[in-house]
Coordinates of C-alpha atoms and ligand atoms in Angstrom, one line a residue:
M4 CA -24.5 53.4 45.4
T5 CA -25.3 49.8 44.4
T6 CA -23.1 47.6 42.6
E7 CA -24.4 45.0 40.6
L8 CA -22.5 41.8 40.9
A9 CA -21.9 40.1 37.8
P10 CA -23.6 36.7 37.8
V11 CA -21.6 33.8 38.8
P12 CA -21.1 31.8 35.7
A13 CA -22.6 28.3 35.8
P14 CA -19.7 25.9 36.3
V15 CA -18.3 24.6 33.0
A16 CA -19.6 20.9 32.6
A17 CA -17.0 18.4 32.3
P18 CA -17.3 17.1 28.9
A19 CA -19.6 13.9 29.2
E20 CA -17.4 10.9 29.3
R21 CA -18.2 8.4 26.7
P22 CA -18.8 5.0 28.3
R23 CA -16.0 2.6 27.6
I24 CA -16.2 -0.4 25.5
F25 CA -13.3 -3.2 25.2
S26 CA -13.1 -6.5 22.7
G27 CA -10.3 -8.6 21.8
I28 CA -9.3 -10.9 18.8
Q29 CA -6.9 -13.6 18.6
P30 CA -4.3 -13.4 16.0
S31 CA -5.2 -16.2 14.3
G32 CA -3.9 -15.6 10.9
V33 CA -7.4 -15.2 9.5
V34 CA -10.0 -12.7 9.3
H35 CA -13.1 -14.4 8.3
L36 CA -16.7 -13.7 7.7
G37 CA -17.9 -14.5 11.0
N38 CA -15.0 -12.3 12.8
D39 CA -16.4 -9.0 10.5
L40 CA -20.1 -9.6 10.5
G41 CA -20.2 -10.8 14.1
A42 CA -17.9 -8.4 15.9
I43 CA -15.4 -6.2 13.6
R44 CA -18.4 -4.3 12.1
N45 CA -19.7 -3.2 15.7
Y46 CA -15.7 -2.4 16.5
V47 CA -16.0 0.0 13.8
R48 CA -19.4 1.3 14.2
L49 CA -18.9 1.9 17.9
Q50 CA -15.5 3.6 17.9
S51 CA -17.3 7.0 17.5
E52 CA -19.8 6.6 20.3
Y53 CA -18.1 5.1 22.9
E54 CA -14.3 5.2 24.2
A55 CA -13.2 2.2 22.4
I56 CA -10.4 0.0 23.2
Y57 CA -9.4 -3.0 20.8
C58 CA -7.0 -5.8 22.0
I59 CA -5.0 -8.2 19.7
V60 CA -4.7 -11.1 22.5
D61 CA -1.3 -12.6 21.8
Y62 CA -1.4 -14.1 25.2
H63 CA -4.4 -16.0 24.7
A64 CA -3.1 -17.4 21.2
L65 CA -0.2 -19.0 22.9
T66 CA -2.9 -21.6 24.2
S67 CA -2.6 -22.8 20.6
T68 CA 0.4 -21.4 18.9
H69 CA 3.7 -22.2 20.0
D70 CA 5.7 -21.3 17.1
A71 CA 7.3 -17.3 18.0
A72 CA 8.1 -16.4 14.4
V73 CA 4.1 -17.5 13.3
L74 CA 2.5 -15.7 16.5
R75 CA 5.0 -12.3 15.7
V76 CA 3.9 -12.1 12.1
R77 CA 0.2 -13.1 12.6
T78 CA -0.2 -10.2 15.4
R79 CA 0.9 -7.5 13.1
E80 CA -1.4 -9.1 10.3
M81 CA -4.6 -8.8 12.4
A82 CA -3.5 -5.5 13.3
A83 CA -3.2 -4.2 9.7
A84 CA -6.4 -6.2 9.2
L85 CA -8.2 -4.3 11.8
L86 CA -7.2 -1.2 10.5
A87 CA -7.9 -2.0 7.0
L88 CA -11.3 -2.7 8.0
G89 CA -12.0 0.6 9.6
L90 CA -10.6 1.0 12.9
D91 CA -9.2 4.4 13.2
P92 CA -6.5 5.2 15.5
A93 CA -7.6 8.6 15.9
R94 CA -11.0 7.3 17.4
C95 CA -10.1 3.9 19.0
T96 CA -7.0 2.8 20.8
L97 CA -5.5 -0.1 19.1
F98 CA -2.9 -2.5 20.9
V99 CA -1.5 -5.8 21.8
Q100 CA -2.2 -7.5 25.0
S101 CA 1.3 -8.6 25.9
H102 CA 2.3 -5.1 25.6
R103 CA 0.4 -4.3 28.8
P104 CA 1.7 -6.8 30.8
E105 CA -0.6 -5.8 33.9
H106 CA -3.3 -8.0 32.2
T107 CA -1.5 -11.1 33.7
E108 CA -1.3 -9.7 36.9
L109 CA -4.7 -8.8 37.5
A110 CA -5.5 -12.3 35.9
W111 CA -3.6 -14.2 38.7
L112 CA -5.3 -11.8 41.3
L113 CA -8.6 -12.7 39.6
A114 CA -8.1 -16.1 39.6
T115 CA -8.0 -16.2 43.3
V116 CA -11.7 -15.3 43.3
T117 CA -12.6 -17.7 40.4
P118 CA -13.6 -21.3 41.6
V119 CA -12.2 -24.1 39.3
S120 CA -15.5 -25.6 38.7
W121 CA -16.5 -22.4 36.7
L122 CA -13.8 -22.9 34.8
E123 CA -14.2 -26.6 34.1
R124 CA -17.7 -26.0 32.7
T125 CA -16.8 -23.2 30.0
P126 CA -17.6 -24.6 26.7
T127 CA -14.8 -23.5 24.9
Y128 CA -12.4 -25.2 27.5
K129 CA -14.5 -28.5 26.9
E130 CA -14.4 -27.8 22.9
K131 CA -10.5 -26.9 23.2
K132 CA -10.0 -30.1 24.8
L133 CA -11.3 -32.2 22.2
Q134 CA -9.8 -30.3 19.5
Q135 CA -6.0 -30.4 20.7
P136 CA -6.1 -33.4 23.2
D137 CA -2.2 -33.7 23.3
D138 CA -1.9 -29.9 24.3
V139 CA -4.6 -29.5 27.2
N140 CA -2.2 -26.7 28.7
H141 CA -3.2 -24.8 32.0
A142 CA -3.9 -21.7 30.3
L143 CA -6.7 -23.0 28.0
L144 CA -8.4 -23.8 31.6
T145 CA -7.6 -20.3 33.1
Y146 CA -8.3 -18.5 29.7
P147 CA -11.5 -16.8 30.8
I148 CA -10.0 -15.2 33.9
L149 CA -7.5 -13.5 31.5
Q150 CA -10.3 -12.5 29.2
A151 CA -12.1 -11.1 32.4
A152 CA -9.0 -9.2 33.1
D153 CA -8.7 -7.6 29.7
I154 CA -12.1 -6.0 30.0
V155 CA -12.3 -4.8 33.9
I156 CA -8.7 -3.7 33.7
Y157 CA -10.2 -0.5 31.9
K158 CA -13.5 -0.6 33.8
A159 CA -15.1 -1.3 30.4
S160 CA -19.1 -1.8 31.0
R161 CA -19.6 -3.1 26.9
V162 CA -18.2 -5.8 25.1
P163 CA -18.9 -6.0 21.3
V164 CA -18.2 -9.8 20.4
G165 CA -20.2 -12.8 18.8
K166 CA -22.5 -15.2 20.3
D167 CA -19.8 -17.9 20.8
Q168 CA -18.3 -15.2 23.4
S169 CA -21.5 -15.3 25.4
A170 CA -20.3 -18.0 28.1
H171 CA -17.0 -16.3 28.6
L172 CA -18.9 -12.8 29.5
E173 CA -21.1 -14.5 31.7
L174 CA -18.2 -15.8 33.6
S175 CA -16.7 -12.3 33.6
R176 CA -19.6 -10.8 35.3
E177 CA -19.5 -14.0 38.1
I178 CA -15.9 -13.2 38.6
V179 CA -16.5 -9.3 38.8
R180 CA -19.5 -9.7 41.2
T181 CA -17.4 -12.1 43.5
F182 CA -14.7 -9.5 43.2
N183 CA -17.0 -6.7 44.2
S184 CA -18.3 -8.3 47.1
R185 CA -15.3 -9.3 48.7
Y186 CA -13.5 -6.3 48.4
G187 CA -15.9 -3.5 47.7
D188 CA -17.4 -2.1 44.5
T189 CA -14.5 -1.9 42.0
F190 CA -15.7 -3.1 38.7
P191 CA -18.7 -2.8 36.3
E192 CA -20.2 -5.8 35.1
P193 CA -19.4 -5.9 31.6
R194 CA -22.3 -6.9 29.1
A195 CA -22.2 -8.1 25.2
V196 CA -23.1 -6.3 22.4
F197 CA -24.1 -8.2 19.3
T198 CA -24.5 -7.4 15.9
D199 CA -27.5 -8.4 13.8
A200 CA -25.2 -11.4 12.8
P201 CA -24.2 -13.0 16.3
T202 CA -23.6 -16.3 14.8
V203 CA -22.2 -16.8 11.2
L204 CA -22.4 -20.3 10.0
G205 CA -19.3 -21.7 8.3
T206 CA -19.0 -23.2 4.7
D207 CA -20.2 -26.4 5.9
G208 CA -23.5 -24.6 6.7
V209 CA -23.7 -26.3 10.2
R210 CA -21.2 -25.2 12.6
K211 CA -20.0 -21.7 13.3
M212 CA -17.6 -20.3 11.0
S213 CA -13.9 -20.8 12.6
K214 CA -10.5 -21.3 11.6
S215 CA -9.9 -24.1 13.9
L216 CA -12.9 -26.0 11.8
G217 CA -11.4 -24.9 8.4
N218 CA -14.8 -23.7 7.2
T219 CA -14.1 -19.9 6.6
I220 CA -14.4 -17.4 3.9
E221 CA -11.4 -15.0 4.3
V222 CA -12.5 -11.7 3.9
L223 CA -9.0 -10.3 2.8
A224 CA -7.9 -13.0 0.9
D225 CA -7.1 -13.1 -2.9
P226 CA -10.4 -13.0 -4.5
A227 CA -9.7 -16.2 -6.1
V228 CA -9.6 -17.9 -2.8
I229 CA -12.6 -16.1 -1.6
R230 CA -14.7 -17.4 -4.7
K231 CA -13.2 -21.1 -4.0
Q232 CA -14.5 -20.8 -0.4
V233 CA -18.0 -19.4 -1.5
M234 CA -18.3 -22.0 -3.9
S235 CA -17.6 -24.5 -1.4
M236 CA -20.5 -23.6 0.6
V237 CA -23.0 -26.4 1.5
T238 CA -26.5 -25.1 0.4
D239 CA -30.2 -26.4 1.0
T240 CA -29.0 -30.7 1.3
K241 CA -32.4 -31.3 0.1
R242 CA -32.4 -29.5 -3.1
I243 CA -30.7 -31.8 -5.5
L244 CA -31.7 -31.0 -9.0
R245 CA -31.8 -27.5 -10.2
T246 CA -35.7 -27.7 -10.9
D247 CA -36.3 -28.6 -7.2
H248 CA -37.4 -25.6 -5.0
G249 CA -35.4 -24.5 -2.6
R250 CA -35.4 -23.8 1.5
P251 CA -33.4 -20.4 1.8
E252 CA -34.4 -20.3 5.5
V253 CA -32.1 -23.0 5.9
C254 CA -29.7 -22.4 3.2
N255 CA -26.5 -20.7 4.8
V256 CA -25.7 -18.8 1.1
C257 CA -29.0 -17.2 1.1
Q258 CA -29.2 -16.1 4.6
L259 CA -25.8 -14.6 4.3
H260 CA -26.9 -12.6 1.4
R261 CA -29.0 -10.6 3.7
F262 CA -25.8 -8.8 4.3
F263 CA -24.9 -8.2 1.2
G264 CA -27.5 -6.1 -0.6
P265 CA -31.1 -4.8 -0.5
D266 CA -32.3 -7.5 -2.5
W267 CA -32.1 -10.6 -0.4
E268 CA -35.6 -11.1 -0.4
E269 CA -35.6 -11.2 -4.1
I270 CA -33.0 -13.8 -4.2
Q271 CA -34.5 -16.0 -1.4
E272 CA -37.9 -15.9 -3.6
G273 CA -35.5 -17.0 -6.6
E274 CA -34.3 -20.0 -4.7
R275 CA -37.7 -20.8 -3.3
T276 CA -39.4 -21.0 -6.5
A277 CA -36.4 -22.7 -8.5
R278 CA -36.1 -19.5 -10.8
T279 CA -32.2 -19.4 -9.7
G280 CA -29.9 -22.5 -9.0
C281 CA -27.5 -22.7 -5.7
V282 CA -24.7 -22.2 -8.4
D283 CA -26.1 -18.7 -9.4
T284 CA -26.7 -17.7 -5.9
K285 CA -23.1 -18.7 -4.8
N286 CA -21.7 -16.7 -7.8
L287 CA -23.6 -13.7 -6.7
L288 CA -22.6 -14.0 -3.2
A289 CA -19.0 -14.4 -4.2
D290 CA -19.0 -11.3 -6.4
R291 CA -20.6 -9.2 -3.6
I292 CA -18.3 -10.5 -0.9
V293 CA -15.1 -9.6 -3.2
A294 CA -16.5 -6.2 -3.9
R295 CA -17.3 -5.1 -0.5
Y296 CA -13.9 -6.3 0.8
A297 CA -11.8 -5.0 -2.2
A298 CA -10.8 -1.6 -0.6
A299 CA -10.0 -3.1 2.4
R300 CA -7.6 -5.6 0.8
E301 CA -5.9 -3.0 -0.8
R302 CA -5.2 -1.1 2.2
Y303 CA -4.3 -4.5 4.1
L304 CA -1.8 -5.1 1.4
E305 CA -0.7 -1.4 1.7
L306 CA -0.2 -1.6 5.4
I307 CA 1.3 -4.9 5.7
A308 CA 3.8 -3.5 3.3
H309 CA 4.5 -0.9 5.8
P310 CA 5.1 -2.6 9.2
A311 CA 6.5 0.2 10.8
E312 CA 3.4 2.1 10.7
V313 CA 1.3 -0.5 12.0
D314 CA 4.1 -1.3 14.8
G315 CA 3.8 2.6 15.4
I316 CA -0.1 2.5 15.8
L317 CA 0.3 -0.3 18.4
E318 CA 3.0 1.1 20.4
E319 CA 1.0 4.4 20.8
G320 CA -2.2 2.2 21.8
A321 CA -0.1 0.5 24.6
D322 CA 1.5 3.8 25.9
R323 CA -1.9 5.5 25.9
L324 CA -3.4 3.0 28.0
R325 CA -0.6 2.7 30.6
P326 CA -2.1 5.1 32.9
K327 CA -5.5 3.4 33.1
A328 CA -4.1 -0.2 33.6
E329 CA -1.9 1.2 36.4
A330 CA -4.6 3.3 38.2
T331 CA -6.5 0.0 38.2
M332 CA -3.7 -2.1 39.5
D333 CA -3.2 0.4 42.3
E334 CA -6.5 0.3 43.4
V335 CA -6.8 -3.5 43.2
R336 CA -3.4 -4.0 45.0
E337 CA -4.4 -1.6 47.8
K338 CA -8.1 -3.4 48.2
M339 CA -6.7 -6.8 48.3
G340 CA -3.8 -5.8 51.0
L341 CA -0.8 -6.1 48.6
R342 CA 0.3 -2.9 49.9
Ligands
TYM425 P1 -12.0 -14.5 18.6 O1 -10.6 -14.3 18.2 O2 -12.4 -16.2 18.5 O3 -12.8 -13.8 17.7 C1 -13.1 -12.7 17.5 C2 -14.4 -12.0 17.3 O4 -15.3 -12.5 16.3 C3 -16.3 -13.3 16.7 N1 -16.4 -14.6 15.7 C4 -18.0 -14.5 15.5 N2 -18.9 -13.9 15.6 C5 -20.0 -14.5 14.5 N3 -19.9 -15.7 14.0 C6 -18.7 -16.3 14.0 N4 -18.8 -17.5 13.3 C7 -17.6 -15.9 14.8 N5 -16.4 -16.5 14.8 C8 -15.9 -15.5 15.7 C9 -16.0 -13.6 18.1 O5 -17.2 -13.8 19.0 C10 -15.4 -12.5 18.7 O6 -16.0 -11.3 19.3 N6 -11.9 -15.1 23.5 C11 -11.7 -14.0 22.4 C12 -10.8 -13.0 22.5 C13 -11.0 -12.3 23.6 C14 -11.8 -11.1 24.2 C15 -11.1 -10.7 25.2 C16 -13.2 -11.0 23.4 C17 -9.9 -12.2 24.3 N7 -10.0 -11.1 25.5 C18 -12.0 -9.5 26.0 C19 -13.8 -9.8 24.1 C20 -13.5 -9.2 25.4 C21 -11.8 -14.7 21.2 O7 -11.0 -16.0 21.2 O8 -12.3 -14.1 20.0

């Protein structure tokens, strides 16, 4: 009698691991249009496709903010803002950098493979030296090493950011390459992921939008504030009279319309032919920005009124990351001879 053996079941495939992404944002007290169009939109979009980790970088903020009460409030406000704009704690991990102190330990270790000359040539360091000449603290210089540590401690390979972070990301890759060649393959080289608005210009129409330059449009502010900021925007400086034809390609207001409705080409045509004036175009942009962010503002105000809810999400995020951060630190200490 022959017995038929039941076919050996195929091994159950482990659920495909989603690639890991990481990004950080400073608790600067303001979420502006540059942050959202350049980065946060991507945080939200990518949280379903990737294993996403998002961090409010309070250690980094200490390079410029020295008031403890202010930092504490801004950190919670940034968390509330990110949640209001669409981060979902069920689909991503949101936490505060200082709640995982392994970041600073790793930064020290990575500093030992980072030549000072790389740090001195970083564009943001040069800018900060000019912006705060009386406070050129050492952490400003080593800032990009901590940023590299933030990313690689979770072995993230993709980093959603705006274009202004390109130099930092390049430095992170150089640090990773040096570490890997000295101690063996340990970290993936992180790559930036940009949106279709990698650099959003400020209300001055010339420099990138930035809190420290005072040229922001604060997306979660009171609608009256948003309107005032939009109405202060510099448009085409050569268009003096209402009847002058405009140049939408150099007008920041026209350019921003791209992100606020399918009719942006029509709007640009209106400017080009002087059918519409700059004030009309600004009013329309202000209306659309206010409308786009109205629900997020409501949610933001609700969250701010329930700080325990926000704090709980942040605490849980940091706890969830503990095993990953500790595992990387064990591996790194071992490889560097600290065991
Ligand atoms: P931060 O806080 O200055 O900005 C947060 C995110 O917003 C993007 N962004 C912009 N994008 C387009 N146009 C603009 N005008 C604009 N302004 C800001 C930034 O590119 C950024 O993605 N160093 C980082 C924080 C950081 C980090 C990290 C980022 C710390 N560790 C690790 C990524 C990975 C910073 O200060 O971003």
